[in-house]
Structures are given as C-alpha cells and as structure tokens.
PDB file of C-alpha atoms in Angstrom:
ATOM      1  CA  UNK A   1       2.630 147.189 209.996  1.00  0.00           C
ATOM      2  CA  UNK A   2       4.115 143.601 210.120  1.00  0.00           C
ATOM      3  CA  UNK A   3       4.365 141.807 206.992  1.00  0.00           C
ATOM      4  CA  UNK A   4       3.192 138.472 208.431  1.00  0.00           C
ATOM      5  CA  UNK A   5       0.316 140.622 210.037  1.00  0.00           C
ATOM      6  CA  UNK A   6      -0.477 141.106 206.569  1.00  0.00           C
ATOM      7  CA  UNK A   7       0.268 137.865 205.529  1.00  0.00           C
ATOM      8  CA  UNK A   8      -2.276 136.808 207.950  1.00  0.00           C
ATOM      9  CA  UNK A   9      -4.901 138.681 206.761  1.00  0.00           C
ATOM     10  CA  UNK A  10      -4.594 137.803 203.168  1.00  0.00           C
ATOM     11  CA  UNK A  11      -5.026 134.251 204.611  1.00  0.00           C
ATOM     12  CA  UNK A  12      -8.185 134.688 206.438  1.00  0.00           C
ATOM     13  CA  UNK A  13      -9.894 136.913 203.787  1.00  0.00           C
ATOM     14  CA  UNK A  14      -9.332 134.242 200.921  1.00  0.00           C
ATOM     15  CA  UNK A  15      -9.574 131.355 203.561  1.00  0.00           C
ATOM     16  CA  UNK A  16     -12.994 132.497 204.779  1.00  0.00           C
ATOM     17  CA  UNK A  17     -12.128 132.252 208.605  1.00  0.00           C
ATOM     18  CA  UNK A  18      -9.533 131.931 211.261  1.00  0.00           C
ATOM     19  CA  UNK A  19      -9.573 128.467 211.860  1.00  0.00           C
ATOM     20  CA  UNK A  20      -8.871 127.626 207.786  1.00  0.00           C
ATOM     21  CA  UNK A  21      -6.256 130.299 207.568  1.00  0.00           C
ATOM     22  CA  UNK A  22      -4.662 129.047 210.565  1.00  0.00           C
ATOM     23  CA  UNK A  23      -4.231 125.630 209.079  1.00  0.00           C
ATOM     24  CA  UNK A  24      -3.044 126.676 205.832  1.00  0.00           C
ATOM     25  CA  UNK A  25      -0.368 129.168 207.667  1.00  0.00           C
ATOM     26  CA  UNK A  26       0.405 125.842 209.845  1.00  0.00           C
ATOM     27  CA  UNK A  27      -0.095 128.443 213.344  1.00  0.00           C
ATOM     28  CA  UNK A  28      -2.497 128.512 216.197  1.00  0.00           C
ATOM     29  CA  UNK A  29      -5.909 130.125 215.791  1.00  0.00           C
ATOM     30  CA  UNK A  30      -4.733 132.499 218.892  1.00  0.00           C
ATOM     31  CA  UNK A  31      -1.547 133.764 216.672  1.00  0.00           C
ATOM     32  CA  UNK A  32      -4.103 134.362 213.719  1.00  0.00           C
ATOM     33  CA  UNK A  33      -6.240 136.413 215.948  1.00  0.00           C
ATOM     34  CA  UNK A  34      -3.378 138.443 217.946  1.00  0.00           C
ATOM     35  CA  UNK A  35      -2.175 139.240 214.251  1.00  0.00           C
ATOM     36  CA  UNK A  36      -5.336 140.516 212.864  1.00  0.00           C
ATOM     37  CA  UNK A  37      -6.206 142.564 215.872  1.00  0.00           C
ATOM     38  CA  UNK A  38      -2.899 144.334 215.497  1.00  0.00           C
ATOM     39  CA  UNK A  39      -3.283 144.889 211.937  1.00  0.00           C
ATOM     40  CA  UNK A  40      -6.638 146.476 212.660  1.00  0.00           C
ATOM     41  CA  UNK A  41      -5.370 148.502 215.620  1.00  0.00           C
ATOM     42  CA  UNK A  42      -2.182 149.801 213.702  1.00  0.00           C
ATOM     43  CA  UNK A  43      -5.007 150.846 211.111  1.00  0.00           C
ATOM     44  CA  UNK A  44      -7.762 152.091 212.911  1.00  0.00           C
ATOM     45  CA  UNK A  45     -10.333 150.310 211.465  1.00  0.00           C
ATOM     46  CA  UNK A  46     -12.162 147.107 210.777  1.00  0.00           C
ATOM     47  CA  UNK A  47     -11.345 144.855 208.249  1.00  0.00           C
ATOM     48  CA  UNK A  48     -13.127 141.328 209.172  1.00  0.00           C
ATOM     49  CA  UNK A  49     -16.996 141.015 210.557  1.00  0.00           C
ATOM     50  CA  UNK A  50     -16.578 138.169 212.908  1.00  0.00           C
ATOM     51  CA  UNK A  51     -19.632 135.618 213.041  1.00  0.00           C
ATOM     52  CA  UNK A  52     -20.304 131.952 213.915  1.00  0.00           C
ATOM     53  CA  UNK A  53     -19.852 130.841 210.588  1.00  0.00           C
ATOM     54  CA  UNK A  54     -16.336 132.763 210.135  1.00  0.00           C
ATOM     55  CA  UNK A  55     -15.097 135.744 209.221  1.00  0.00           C
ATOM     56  CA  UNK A  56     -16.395 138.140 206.254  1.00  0.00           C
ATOM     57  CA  UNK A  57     -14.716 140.881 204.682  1.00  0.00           C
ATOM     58  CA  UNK A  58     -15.949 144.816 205.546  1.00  0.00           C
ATOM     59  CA  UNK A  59     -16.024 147.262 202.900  1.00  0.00           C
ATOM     60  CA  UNK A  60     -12.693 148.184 204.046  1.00  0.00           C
ATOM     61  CA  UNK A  61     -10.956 145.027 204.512  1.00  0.00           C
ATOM     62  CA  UNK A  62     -12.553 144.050 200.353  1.00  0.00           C
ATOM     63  CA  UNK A  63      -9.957 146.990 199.792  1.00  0.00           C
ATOM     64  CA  UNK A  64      -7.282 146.885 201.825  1.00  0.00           C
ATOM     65  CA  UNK A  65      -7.345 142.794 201.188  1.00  0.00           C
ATOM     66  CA  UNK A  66      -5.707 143.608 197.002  1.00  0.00           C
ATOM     67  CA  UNK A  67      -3.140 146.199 198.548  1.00  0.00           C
ATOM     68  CA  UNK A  68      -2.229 144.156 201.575  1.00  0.00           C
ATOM     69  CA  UNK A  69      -2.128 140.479 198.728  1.00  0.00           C
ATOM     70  CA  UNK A  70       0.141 142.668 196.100  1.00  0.00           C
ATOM     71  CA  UNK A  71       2.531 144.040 199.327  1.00  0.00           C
ATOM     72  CA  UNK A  72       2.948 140.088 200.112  1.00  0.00           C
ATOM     73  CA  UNK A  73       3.457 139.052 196.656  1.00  0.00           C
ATOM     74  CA  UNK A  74       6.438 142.371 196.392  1.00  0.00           C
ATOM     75  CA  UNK A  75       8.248 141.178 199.537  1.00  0.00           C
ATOM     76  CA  UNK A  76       7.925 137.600 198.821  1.00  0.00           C
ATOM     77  CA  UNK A  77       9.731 138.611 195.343  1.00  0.00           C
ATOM     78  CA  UNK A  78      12.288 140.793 196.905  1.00  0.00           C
ATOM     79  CA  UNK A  79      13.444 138.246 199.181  1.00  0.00           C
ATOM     80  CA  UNK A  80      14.107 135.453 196.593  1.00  0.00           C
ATOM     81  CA  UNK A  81      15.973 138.336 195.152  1.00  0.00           C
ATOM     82  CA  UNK A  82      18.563 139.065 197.459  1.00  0.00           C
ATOM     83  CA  UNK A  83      19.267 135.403 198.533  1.00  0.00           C
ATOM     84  CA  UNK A  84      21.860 133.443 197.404  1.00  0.00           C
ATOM     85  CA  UNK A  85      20.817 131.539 193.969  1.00  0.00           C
ATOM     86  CA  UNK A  86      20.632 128.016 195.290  1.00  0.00           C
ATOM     87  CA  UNK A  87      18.460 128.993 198.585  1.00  0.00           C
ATOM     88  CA  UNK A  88      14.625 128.519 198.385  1.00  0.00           C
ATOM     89  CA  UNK A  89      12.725 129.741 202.110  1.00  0.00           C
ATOM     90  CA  UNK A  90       9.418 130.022 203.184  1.00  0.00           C
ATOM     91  CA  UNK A  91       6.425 128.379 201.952  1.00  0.00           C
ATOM     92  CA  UNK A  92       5.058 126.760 198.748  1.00  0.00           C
ATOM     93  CA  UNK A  93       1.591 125.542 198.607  1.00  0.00           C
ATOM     94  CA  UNK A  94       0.800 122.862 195.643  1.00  0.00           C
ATOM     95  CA  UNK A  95      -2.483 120.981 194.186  1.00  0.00           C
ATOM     96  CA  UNK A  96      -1.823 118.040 192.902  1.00  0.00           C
ATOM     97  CA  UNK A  97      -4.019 115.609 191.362  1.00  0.00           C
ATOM     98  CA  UNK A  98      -4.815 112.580 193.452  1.00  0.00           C
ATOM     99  CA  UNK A  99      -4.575 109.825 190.438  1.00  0.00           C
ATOM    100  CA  UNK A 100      -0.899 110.114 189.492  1.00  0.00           C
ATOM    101  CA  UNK A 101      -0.236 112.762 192.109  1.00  0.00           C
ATOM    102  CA  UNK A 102       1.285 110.393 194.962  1.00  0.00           C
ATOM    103  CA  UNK A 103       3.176 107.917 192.778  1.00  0.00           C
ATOM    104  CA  UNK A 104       4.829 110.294 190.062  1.00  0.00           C
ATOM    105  CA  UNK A 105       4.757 113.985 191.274  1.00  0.00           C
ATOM    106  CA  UNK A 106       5.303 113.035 194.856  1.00  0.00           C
ATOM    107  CA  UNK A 107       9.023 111.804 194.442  1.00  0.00           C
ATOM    108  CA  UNK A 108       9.925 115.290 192.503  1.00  0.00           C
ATOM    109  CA  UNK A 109       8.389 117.478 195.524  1.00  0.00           C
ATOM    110  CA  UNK A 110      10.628 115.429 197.955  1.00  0.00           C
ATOM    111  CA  UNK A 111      13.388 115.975 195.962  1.00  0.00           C
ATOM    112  CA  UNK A 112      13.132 119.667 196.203  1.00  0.00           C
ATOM    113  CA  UNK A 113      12.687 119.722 199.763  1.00  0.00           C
ATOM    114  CA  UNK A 114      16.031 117.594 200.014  1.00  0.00           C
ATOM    115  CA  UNK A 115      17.634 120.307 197.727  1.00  0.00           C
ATOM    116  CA  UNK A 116      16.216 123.296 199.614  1.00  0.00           C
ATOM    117  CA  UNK A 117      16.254 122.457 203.235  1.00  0.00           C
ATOM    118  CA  UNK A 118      14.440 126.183 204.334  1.00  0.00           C
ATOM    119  CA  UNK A 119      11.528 125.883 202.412  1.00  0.00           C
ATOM    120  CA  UNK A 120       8.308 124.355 203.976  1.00  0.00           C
ATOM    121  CA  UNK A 121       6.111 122.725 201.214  1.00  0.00           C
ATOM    122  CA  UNK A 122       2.308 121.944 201.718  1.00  0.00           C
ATOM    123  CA  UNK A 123       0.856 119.717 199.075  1.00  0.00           C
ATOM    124  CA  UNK A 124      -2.360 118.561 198.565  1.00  0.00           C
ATOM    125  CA  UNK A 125      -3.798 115.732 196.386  1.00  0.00           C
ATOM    126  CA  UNK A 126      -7.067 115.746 195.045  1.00  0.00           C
ATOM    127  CA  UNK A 127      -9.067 115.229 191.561  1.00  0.00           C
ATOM    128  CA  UNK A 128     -11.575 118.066 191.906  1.00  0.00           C
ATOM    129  CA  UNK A 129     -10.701 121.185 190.612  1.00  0.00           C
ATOM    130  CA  UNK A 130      -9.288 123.658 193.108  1.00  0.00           C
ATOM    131  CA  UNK A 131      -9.653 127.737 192.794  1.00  0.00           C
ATOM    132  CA  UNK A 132      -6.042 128.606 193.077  1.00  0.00           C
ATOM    133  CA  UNK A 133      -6.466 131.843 194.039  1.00  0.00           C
ATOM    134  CA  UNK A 134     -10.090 131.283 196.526  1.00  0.00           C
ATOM    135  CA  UNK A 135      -7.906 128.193 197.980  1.00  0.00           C
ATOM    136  CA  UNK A 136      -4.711 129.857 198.566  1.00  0.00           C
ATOM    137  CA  UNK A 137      -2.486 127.885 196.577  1.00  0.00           C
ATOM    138  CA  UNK A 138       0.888 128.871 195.070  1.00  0.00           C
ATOM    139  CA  UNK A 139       0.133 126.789 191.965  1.00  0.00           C
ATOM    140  CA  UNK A 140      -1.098 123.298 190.681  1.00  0.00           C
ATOM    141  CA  UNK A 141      -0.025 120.358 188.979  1.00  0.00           C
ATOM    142  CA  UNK A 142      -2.711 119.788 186.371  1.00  0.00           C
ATOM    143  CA  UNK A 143      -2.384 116.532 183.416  1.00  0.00           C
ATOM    144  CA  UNK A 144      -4.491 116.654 180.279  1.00  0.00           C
ATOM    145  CA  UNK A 145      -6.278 119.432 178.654  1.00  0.00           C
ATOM    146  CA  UNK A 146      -6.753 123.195 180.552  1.00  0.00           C
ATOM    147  CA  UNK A 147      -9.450 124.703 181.140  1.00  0.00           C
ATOM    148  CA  UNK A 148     -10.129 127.964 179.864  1.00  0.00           C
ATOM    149  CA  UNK A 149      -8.900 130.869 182.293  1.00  0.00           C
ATOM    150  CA  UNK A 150      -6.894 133.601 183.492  1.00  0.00           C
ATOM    151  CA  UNK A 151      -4.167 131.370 185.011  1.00  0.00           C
ATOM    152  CA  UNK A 152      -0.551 131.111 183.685  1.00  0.00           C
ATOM    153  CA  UNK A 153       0.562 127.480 182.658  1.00  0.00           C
ATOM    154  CA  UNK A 154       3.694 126.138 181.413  1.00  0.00           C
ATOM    155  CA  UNK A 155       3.990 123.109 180.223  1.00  0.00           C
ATOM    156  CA  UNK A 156       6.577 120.707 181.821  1.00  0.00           C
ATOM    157  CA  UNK A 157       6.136 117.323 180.153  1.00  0.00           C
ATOM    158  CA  UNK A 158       3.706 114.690 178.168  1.00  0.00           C
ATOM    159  CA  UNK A 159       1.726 111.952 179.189  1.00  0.00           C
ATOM    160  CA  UNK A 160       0.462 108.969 176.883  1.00  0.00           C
ATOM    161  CA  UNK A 161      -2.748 107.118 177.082  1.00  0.00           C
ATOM    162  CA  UNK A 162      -4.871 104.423 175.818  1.00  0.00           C
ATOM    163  CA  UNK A 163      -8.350 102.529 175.558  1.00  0.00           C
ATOM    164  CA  UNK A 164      -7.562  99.380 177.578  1.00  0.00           C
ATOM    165  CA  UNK A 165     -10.003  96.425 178.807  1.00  0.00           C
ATOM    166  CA  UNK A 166      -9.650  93.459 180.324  1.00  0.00           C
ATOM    167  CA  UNK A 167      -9.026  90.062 178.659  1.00  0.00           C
ATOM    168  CA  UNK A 168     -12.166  88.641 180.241  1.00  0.00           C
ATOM    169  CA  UNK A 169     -14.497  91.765 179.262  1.00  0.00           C
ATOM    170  CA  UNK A 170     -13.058  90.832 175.556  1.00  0.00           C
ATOM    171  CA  UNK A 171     -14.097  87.388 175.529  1.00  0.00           C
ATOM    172  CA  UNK A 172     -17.536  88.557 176.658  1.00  0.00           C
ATOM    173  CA  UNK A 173     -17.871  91.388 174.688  1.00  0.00           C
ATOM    174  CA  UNK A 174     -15.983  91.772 171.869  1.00  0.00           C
ATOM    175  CA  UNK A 175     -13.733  94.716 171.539  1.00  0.00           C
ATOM    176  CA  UNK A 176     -14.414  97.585 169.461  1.00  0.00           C
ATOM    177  CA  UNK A 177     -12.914  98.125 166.452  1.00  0.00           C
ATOM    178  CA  UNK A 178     -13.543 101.675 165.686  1.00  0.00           C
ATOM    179  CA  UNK A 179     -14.757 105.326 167.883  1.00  0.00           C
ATOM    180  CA  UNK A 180     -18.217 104.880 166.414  1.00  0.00           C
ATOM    181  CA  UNK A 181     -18.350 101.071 167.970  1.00  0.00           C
ATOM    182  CA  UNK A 182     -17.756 102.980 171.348  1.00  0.00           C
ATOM    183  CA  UNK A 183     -21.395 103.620 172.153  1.00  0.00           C
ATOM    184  CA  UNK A 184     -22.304 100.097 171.892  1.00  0.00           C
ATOM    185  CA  UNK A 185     -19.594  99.030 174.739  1.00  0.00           C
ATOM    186  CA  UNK A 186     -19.954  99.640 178.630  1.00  0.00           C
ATOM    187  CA  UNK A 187     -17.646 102.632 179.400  1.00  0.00           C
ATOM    188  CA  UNK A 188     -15.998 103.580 182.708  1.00  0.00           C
ATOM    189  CA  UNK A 189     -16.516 107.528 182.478  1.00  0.00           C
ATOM    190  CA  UNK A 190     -13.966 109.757 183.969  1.00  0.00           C
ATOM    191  CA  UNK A 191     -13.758 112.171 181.139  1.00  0.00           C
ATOM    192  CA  UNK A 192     -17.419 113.249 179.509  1.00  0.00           C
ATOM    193  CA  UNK A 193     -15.602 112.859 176.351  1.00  0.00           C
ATOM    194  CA  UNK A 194     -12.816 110.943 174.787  1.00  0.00           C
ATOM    195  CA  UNK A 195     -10.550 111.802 172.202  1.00  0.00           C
ATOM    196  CA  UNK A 196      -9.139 109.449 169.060  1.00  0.00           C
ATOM    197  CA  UNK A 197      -6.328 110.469 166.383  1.00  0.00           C
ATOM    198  CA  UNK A 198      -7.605 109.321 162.990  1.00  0.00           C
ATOM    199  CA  UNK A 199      -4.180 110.738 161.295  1.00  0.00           C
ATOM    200  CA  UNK A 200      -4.057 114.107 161.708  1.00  0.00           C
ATOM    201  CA  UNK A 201      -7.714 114.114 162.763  1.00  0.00           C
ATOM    202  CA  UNK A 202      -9.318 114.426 166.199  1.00  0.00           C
ATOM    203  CA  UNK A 203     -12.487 112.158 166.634  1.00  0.00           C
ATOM    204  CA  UNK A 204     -14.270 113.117 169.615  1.00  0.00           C
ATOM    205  CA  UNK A 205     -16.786 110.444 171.340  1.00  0.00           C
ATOM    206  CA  UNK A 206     -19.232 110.978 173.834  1.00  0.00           C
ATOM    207  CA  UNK A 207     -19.141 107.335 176.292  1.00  0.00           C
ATOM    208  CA  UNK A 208     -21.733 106.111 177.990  1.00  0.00           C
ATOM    209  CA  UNK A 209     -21.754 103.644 180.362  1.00  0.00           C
ATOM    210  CA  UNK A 210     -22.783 102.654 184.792  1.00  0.00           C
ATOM    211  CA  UNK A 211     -19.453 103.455 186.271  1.00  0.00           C
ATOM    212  CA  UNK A 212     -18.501 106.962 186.126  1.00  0.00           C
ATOM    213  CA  UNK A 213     -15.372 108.359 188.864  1.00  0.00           C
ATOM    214  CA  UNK A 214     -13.222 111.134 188.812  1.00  0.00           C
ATOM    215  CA  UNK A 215     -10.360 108.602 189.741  1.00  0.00           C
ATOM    216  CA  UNK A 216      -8.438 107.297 187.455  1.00  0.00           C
ATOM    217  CA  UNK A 217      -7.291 104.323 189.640  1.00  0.00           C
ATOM    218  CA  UNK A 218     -10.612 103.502 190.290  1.00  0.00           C
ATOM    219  CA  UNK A 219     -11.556 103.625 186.199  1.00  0.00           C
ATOM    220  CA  UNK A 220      -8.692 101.608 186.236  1.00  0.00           C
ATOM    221  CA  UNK A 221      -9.628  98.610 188.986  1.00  0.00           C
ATOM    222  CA  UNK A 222     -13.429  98.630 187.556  1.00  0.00           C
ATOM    223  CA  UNK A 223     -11.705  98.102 184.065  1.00  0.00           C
ATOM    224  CA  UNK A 224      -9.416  95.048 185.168  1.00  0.00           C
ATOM    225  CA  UNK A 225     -12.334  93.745 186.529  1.00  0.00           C
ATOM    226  CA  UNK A 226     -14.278  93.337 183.538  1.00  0.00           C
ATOM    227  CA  UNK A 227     -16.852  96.076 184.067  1.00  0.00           C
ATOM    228  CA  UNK A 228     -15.906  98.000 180.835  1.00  0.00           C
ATOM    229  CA  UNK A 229     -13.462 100.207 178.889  1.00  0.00           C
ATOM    230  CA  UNK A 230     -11.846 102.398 179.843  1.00  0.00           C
ATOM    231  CA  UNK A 231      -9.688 105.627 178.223  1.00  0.00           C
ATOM    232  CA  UNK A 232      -6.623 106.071 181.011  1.00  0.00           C
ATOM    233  CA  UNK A 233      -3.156 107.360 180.693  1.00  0.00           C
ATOM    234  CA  UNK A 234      -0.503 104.676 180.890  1.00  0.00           C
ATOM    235  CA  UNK A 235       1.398 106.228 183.966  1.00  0.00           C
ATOM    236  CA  UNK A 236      -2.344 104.471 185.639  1.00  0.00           C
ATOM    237  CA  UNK A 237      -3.091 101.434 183.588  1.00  0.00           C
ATOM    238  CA  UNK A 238       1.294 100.719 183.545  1.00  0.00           C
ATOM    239  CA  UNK A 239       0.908  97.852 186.247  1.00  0.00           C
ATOM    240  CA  UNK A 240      -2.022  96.462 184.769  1.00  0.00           C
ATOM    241  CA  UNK A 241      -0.773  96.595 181.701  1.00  0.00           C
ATOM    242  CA  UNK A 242       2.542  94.952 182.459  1.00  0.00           C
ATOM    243  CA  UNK A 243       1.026  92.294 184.400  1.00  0.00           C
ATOM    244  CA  UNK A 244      -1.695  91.124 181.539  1.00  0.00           C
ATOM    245  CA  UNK A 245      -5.086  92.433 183.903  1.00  0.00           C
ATOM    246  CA  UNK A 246      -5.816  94.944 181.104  1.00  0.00           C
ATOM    247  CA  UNK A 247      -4.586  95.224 177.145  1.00  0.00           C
ATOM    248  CA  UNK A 248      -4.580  98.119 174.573  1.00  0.00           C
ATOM    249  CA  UNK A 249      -7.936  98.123 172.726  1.00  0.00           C
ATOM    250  CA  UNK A 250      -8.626  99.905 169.405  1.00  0.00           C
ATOM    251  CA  UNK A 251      -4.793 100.910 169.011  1.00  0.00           C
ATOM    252  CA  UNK A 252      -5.482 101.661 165.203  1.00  0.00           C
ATOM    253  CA  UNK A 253      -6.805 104.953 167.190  1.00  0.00           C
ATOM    254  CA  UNK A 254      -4.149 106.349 169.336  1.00  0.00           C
ATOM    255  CA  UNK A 255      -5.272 109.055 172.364  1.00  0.00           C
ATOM    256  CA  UNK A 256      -3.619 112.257 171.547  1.00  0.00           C
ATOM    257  CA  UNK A 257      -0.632 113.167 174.316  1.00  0.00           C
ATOM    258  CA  UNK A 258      -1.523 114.973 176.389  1.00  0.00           C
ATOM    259  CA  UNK A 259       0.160 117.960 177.979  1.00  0.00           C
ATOM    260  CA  UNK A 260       1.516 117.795 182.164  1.00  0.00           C
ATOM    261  CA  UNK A 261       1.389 121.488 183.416  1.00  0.00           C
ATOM    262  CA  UNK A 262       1.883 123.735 185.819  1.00  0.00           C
ATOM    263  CA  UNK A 263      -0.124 126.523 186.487  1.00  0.00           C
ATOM    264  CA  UNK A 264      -0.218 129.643 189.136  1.00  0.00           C
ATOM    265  CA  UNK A 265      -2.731 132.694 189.267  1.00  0.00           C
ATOM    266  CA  UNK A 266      -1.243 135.736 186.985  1.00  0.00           C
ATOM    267  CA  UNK A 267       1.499 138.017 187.965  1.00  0.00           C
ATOM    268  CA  UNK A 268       4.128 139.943 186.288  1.00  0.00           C
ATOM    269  CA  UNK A 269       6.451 138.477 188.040  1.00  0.00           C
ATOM    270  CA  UNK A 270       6.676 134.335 188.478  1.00  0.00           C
ATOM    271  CA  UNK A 271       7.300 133.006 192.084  1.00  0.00           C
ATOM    272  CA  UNK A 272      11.033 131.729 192.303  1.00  0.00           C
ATOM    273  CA  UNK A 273       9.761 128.856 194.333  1.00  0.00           C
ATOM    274  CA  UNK A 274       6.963 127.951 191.475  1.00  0.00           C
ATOM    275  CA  UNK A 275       9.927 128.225 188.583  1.00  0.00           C
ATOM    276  CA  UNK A 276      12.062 125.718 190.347  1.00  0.00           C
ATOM    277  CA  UNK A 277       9.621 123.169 191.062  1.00  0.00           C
ATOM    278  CA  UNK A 278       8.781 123.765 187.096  1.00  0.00           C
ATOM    279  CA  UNK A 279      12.450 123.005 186.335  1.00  0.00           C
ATOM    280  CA  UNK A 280      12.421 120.064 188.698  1.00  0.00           C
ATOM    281  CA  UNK A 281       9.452 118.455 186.793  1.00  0.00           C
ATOM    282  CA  UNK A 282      11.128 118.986 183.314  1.00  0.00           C
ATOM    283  CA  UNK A 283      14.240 116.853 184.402  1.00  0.00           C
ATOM    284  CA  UNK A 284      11.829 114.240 185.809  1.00  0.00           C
ATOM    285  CA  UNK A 285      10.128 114.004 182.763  1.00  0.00           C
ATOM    286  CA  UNK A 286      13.662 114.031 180.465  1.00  0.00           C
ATOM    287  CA  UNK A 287      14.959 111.224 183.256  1.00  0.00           C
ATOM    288  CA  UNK A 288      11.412 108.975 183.343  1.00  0.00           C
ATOM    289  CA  UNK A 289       9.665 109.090 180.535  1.00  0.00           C
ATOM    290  CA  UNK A 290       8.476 105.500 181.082  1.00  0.00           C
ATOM    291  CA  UNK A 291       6.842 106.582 183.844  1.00  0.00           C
ATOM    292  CA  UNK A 292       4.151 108.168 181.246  1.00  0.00           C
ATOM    293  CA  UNK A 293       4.525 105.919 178.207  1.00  0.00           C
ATOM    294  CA  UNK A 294       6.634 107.692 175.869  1.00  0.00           C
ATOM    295  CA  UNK A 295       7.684 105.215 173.482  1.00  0.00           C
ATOM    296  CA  UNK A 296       5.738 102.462 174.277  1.00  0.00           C
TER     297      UNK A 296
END
C-alpha cells in the first residue's frame, strides 16, 4: 500500500467526499479517486459507499480509517526525524481567526514559509469555531479563553484588551463608571459575557445590547460609530485608539489578559511542523508586543 493512498483516504473519510478532500490535498478529484480505488483493490474490500451527496464510510473503512490516520501520523513523524534539523516539508494546515488573523498572525506564517522553502502551508481565517480533527487541520491559532476539550494547547503569548466607546456615544450617553452600570449602556456583543478585574477579583457581566457579531472589527467600526460599547482587545481597537475614533472607558476595571494559543488534536508525539510555528509565534510576541498592548 502507498502511503499517500492512505493519505488520501484519511482525507476523504474526515472530509466527507472526494471533491472536499481533493481541495484540502490541493489534487484533482481524478487523482483522489485513482488513489482510493487502489487502496481498495490492494485490500480487497470496500471502504467508502459512494452517493450523490459524497462519500460515507463502510463498516470497514470506520476501521481501517484509525489504523490507516495513526500509519500517516508515524510516517509523517519519522520523516521530520531523519531530516536535517533546519528542513520543514510537506504540508501544514492552520485555523486562524479572521479578526486579528490577517494583520498579526499572517506576517509570522510568511515568515516560516521564507525560512522553510519545502513546506506547503494552507491557512484559513475564520471566527467560527472549527473541529480540528472533523476539518482536517494540523492545528489552530485560537486568542482568549479555551474551550473545554481533548485538544493540546500551548500557550505562545498575551493579548490586552479594553472597554472602549466613542467620544460622540460619551457625550450622548454618559460612560459607565462601574460593571454593574453596564446593563444600562448599549453593548456591541461579541462575547456573551465580559470579564472585569476588581483587584484580584473577576467580575463577570452579562451585556446586552442590538448589535451582536462574531467580528471583532466589526464590534469595533459599530463602536467608533457611536452605536455602543464595546469590550475588544487592543491589537483591534489600536488604530482607533491611536487616532481618537474610540477611548478607554471604565479603566478603573481592567479586562484580564488574555492568553494567544495554539492548539492541535492529541498525540504522543507533537508535529515538528506545529512546534516550529509555536516557536515562531513566541519570538513574535517577545519582538511586538505593541502589537497586543502590553504596556500600554
């Protein structure tokens, strides 16, 4: 059996189909196939039940699919092995969130393809929550607080916030003064709640307001134009900030930092290519940590 026969059919059982794995593999839907019908031939037996609406998974290929993914994940780790220290090949598949993704993480994943010439990465930004494993991915870039699950995470750097509005909201409104004054203000909801340090103590609110997103740049945009408050990192609200569109509201109340990490589904053994773009993100952080408000 081939290994990228195998490969293949790791991608097409957690992909759902041919034509999904064959964009995620970056081949034609006729090289998925040919692979998959060899795999099956060199077996003797079915794996995938074809349809309309994809390809499903036979009794056999539910099987066969954890001993074919744990065979890929082996060679994968015997390759980085063997190869000389600096060299990085093949591919490494990234979620990223859309918000901060392009402007801050962006620059660190091109400077890791500029340091490691053989390796192909796919990266893709959004702010819903992917399934790592269901979606394929290698591992994600994920800012704030984790959700509870059996994923690994390391943490590779902080991020700063705070409750911001603009100058004309103010003049309308008022600003408030304290978390409990919260629920009396127009919020721009990202988060279902937001967090305060009182001290050493958390206060938790619960905001209500019209203008809910789950992007941050959009909180942000609603905010400078007077529709509310709104509780943002600074690596969003930085420009806005800088430029007098939005000020820091309630700063008796700091947001607590929050953590940047990245996290991959669980395995004894850590991808190389997912512990280098770790270290990568650590030195961006220790190079730019204006870029997320430390110290400000």
């Amino acid at each position: 059996m081939d290994i990228e026969d195998l490969r293949t059919f790791v991608e097409v059982a957690d992909a759902g189909g041919v034509s999904p794995a064959a964009r995620r593999l970056g081949i034609s839907k006729s090289m998925v196939s040919r692979r998959l019908i060899r795999l099956e031939g060199a077996l003797g037996i079915q794996l995938l039940a074809r349809t309309t609406r994809g390809a499903g998974l036979t009794e056999a290929g539910t099987t066969f699919r954890e001993h074919a993914a744990r065979v890929c994940a082996e060679i994968d780790i015997a390759r980085e092995t063997i190869l000389p220290a600096g060299d990085l090949r093949g591919r490494l598949r990234v979620a990223l969130p859309l918000t901060s993704g392009p402007v801050h993480f962006a620059p660190v994943l091109a400077e890791m393809a500029r340091h490691h010439p053989q390796l192909q990465i796919h990266a893709e930004y959004s702010d819903r929550f992917v399934d790592l494993i269901a979606d394929g991915f290698d591992c994600a870039i994920r800012v704030g607080a984790l959700r509870d699950s059996n994923l690994i995470a390391r943490r590779v750097g902080q991020i700063y916030g705070k409750l911001v509005a603009s100058p004309s909201y103010i003049r309308i409104h008022g600003s408030p003064e304290t978390p409990d004054e919260i629920v009396v203000h127009q919020a721009l909801v990202g988060a279902e709640t937001w967090r305060f340090m009182d001290g050493e103590k958390i206060i938790t609110v619960q905001p209500q307001g019209r203008f809910r997103s789950d992007n941050g740049a959009a909180l942000a945009s609603a905010a400078a134009a007077g529709l509310g408050i709104a509780w943002l990192p600074d690596c969003v609200t930085c420009e806005y900030l800088a430029s007098g569109a939005l000020v820091p509201i309630m700063t008796r109340y700091p947001l607590p930092v929050g953590g940047v990490y990245v996290v991959r589904p669980p395995s004894p053994h850590p991808s190389r290519k997912v512990r280098i773009l770790s270290e990568f993100l650590v030195e961006s952080f220790e190079r730019n940590p204006h870029l997320w408000g430390a110290g400000s």
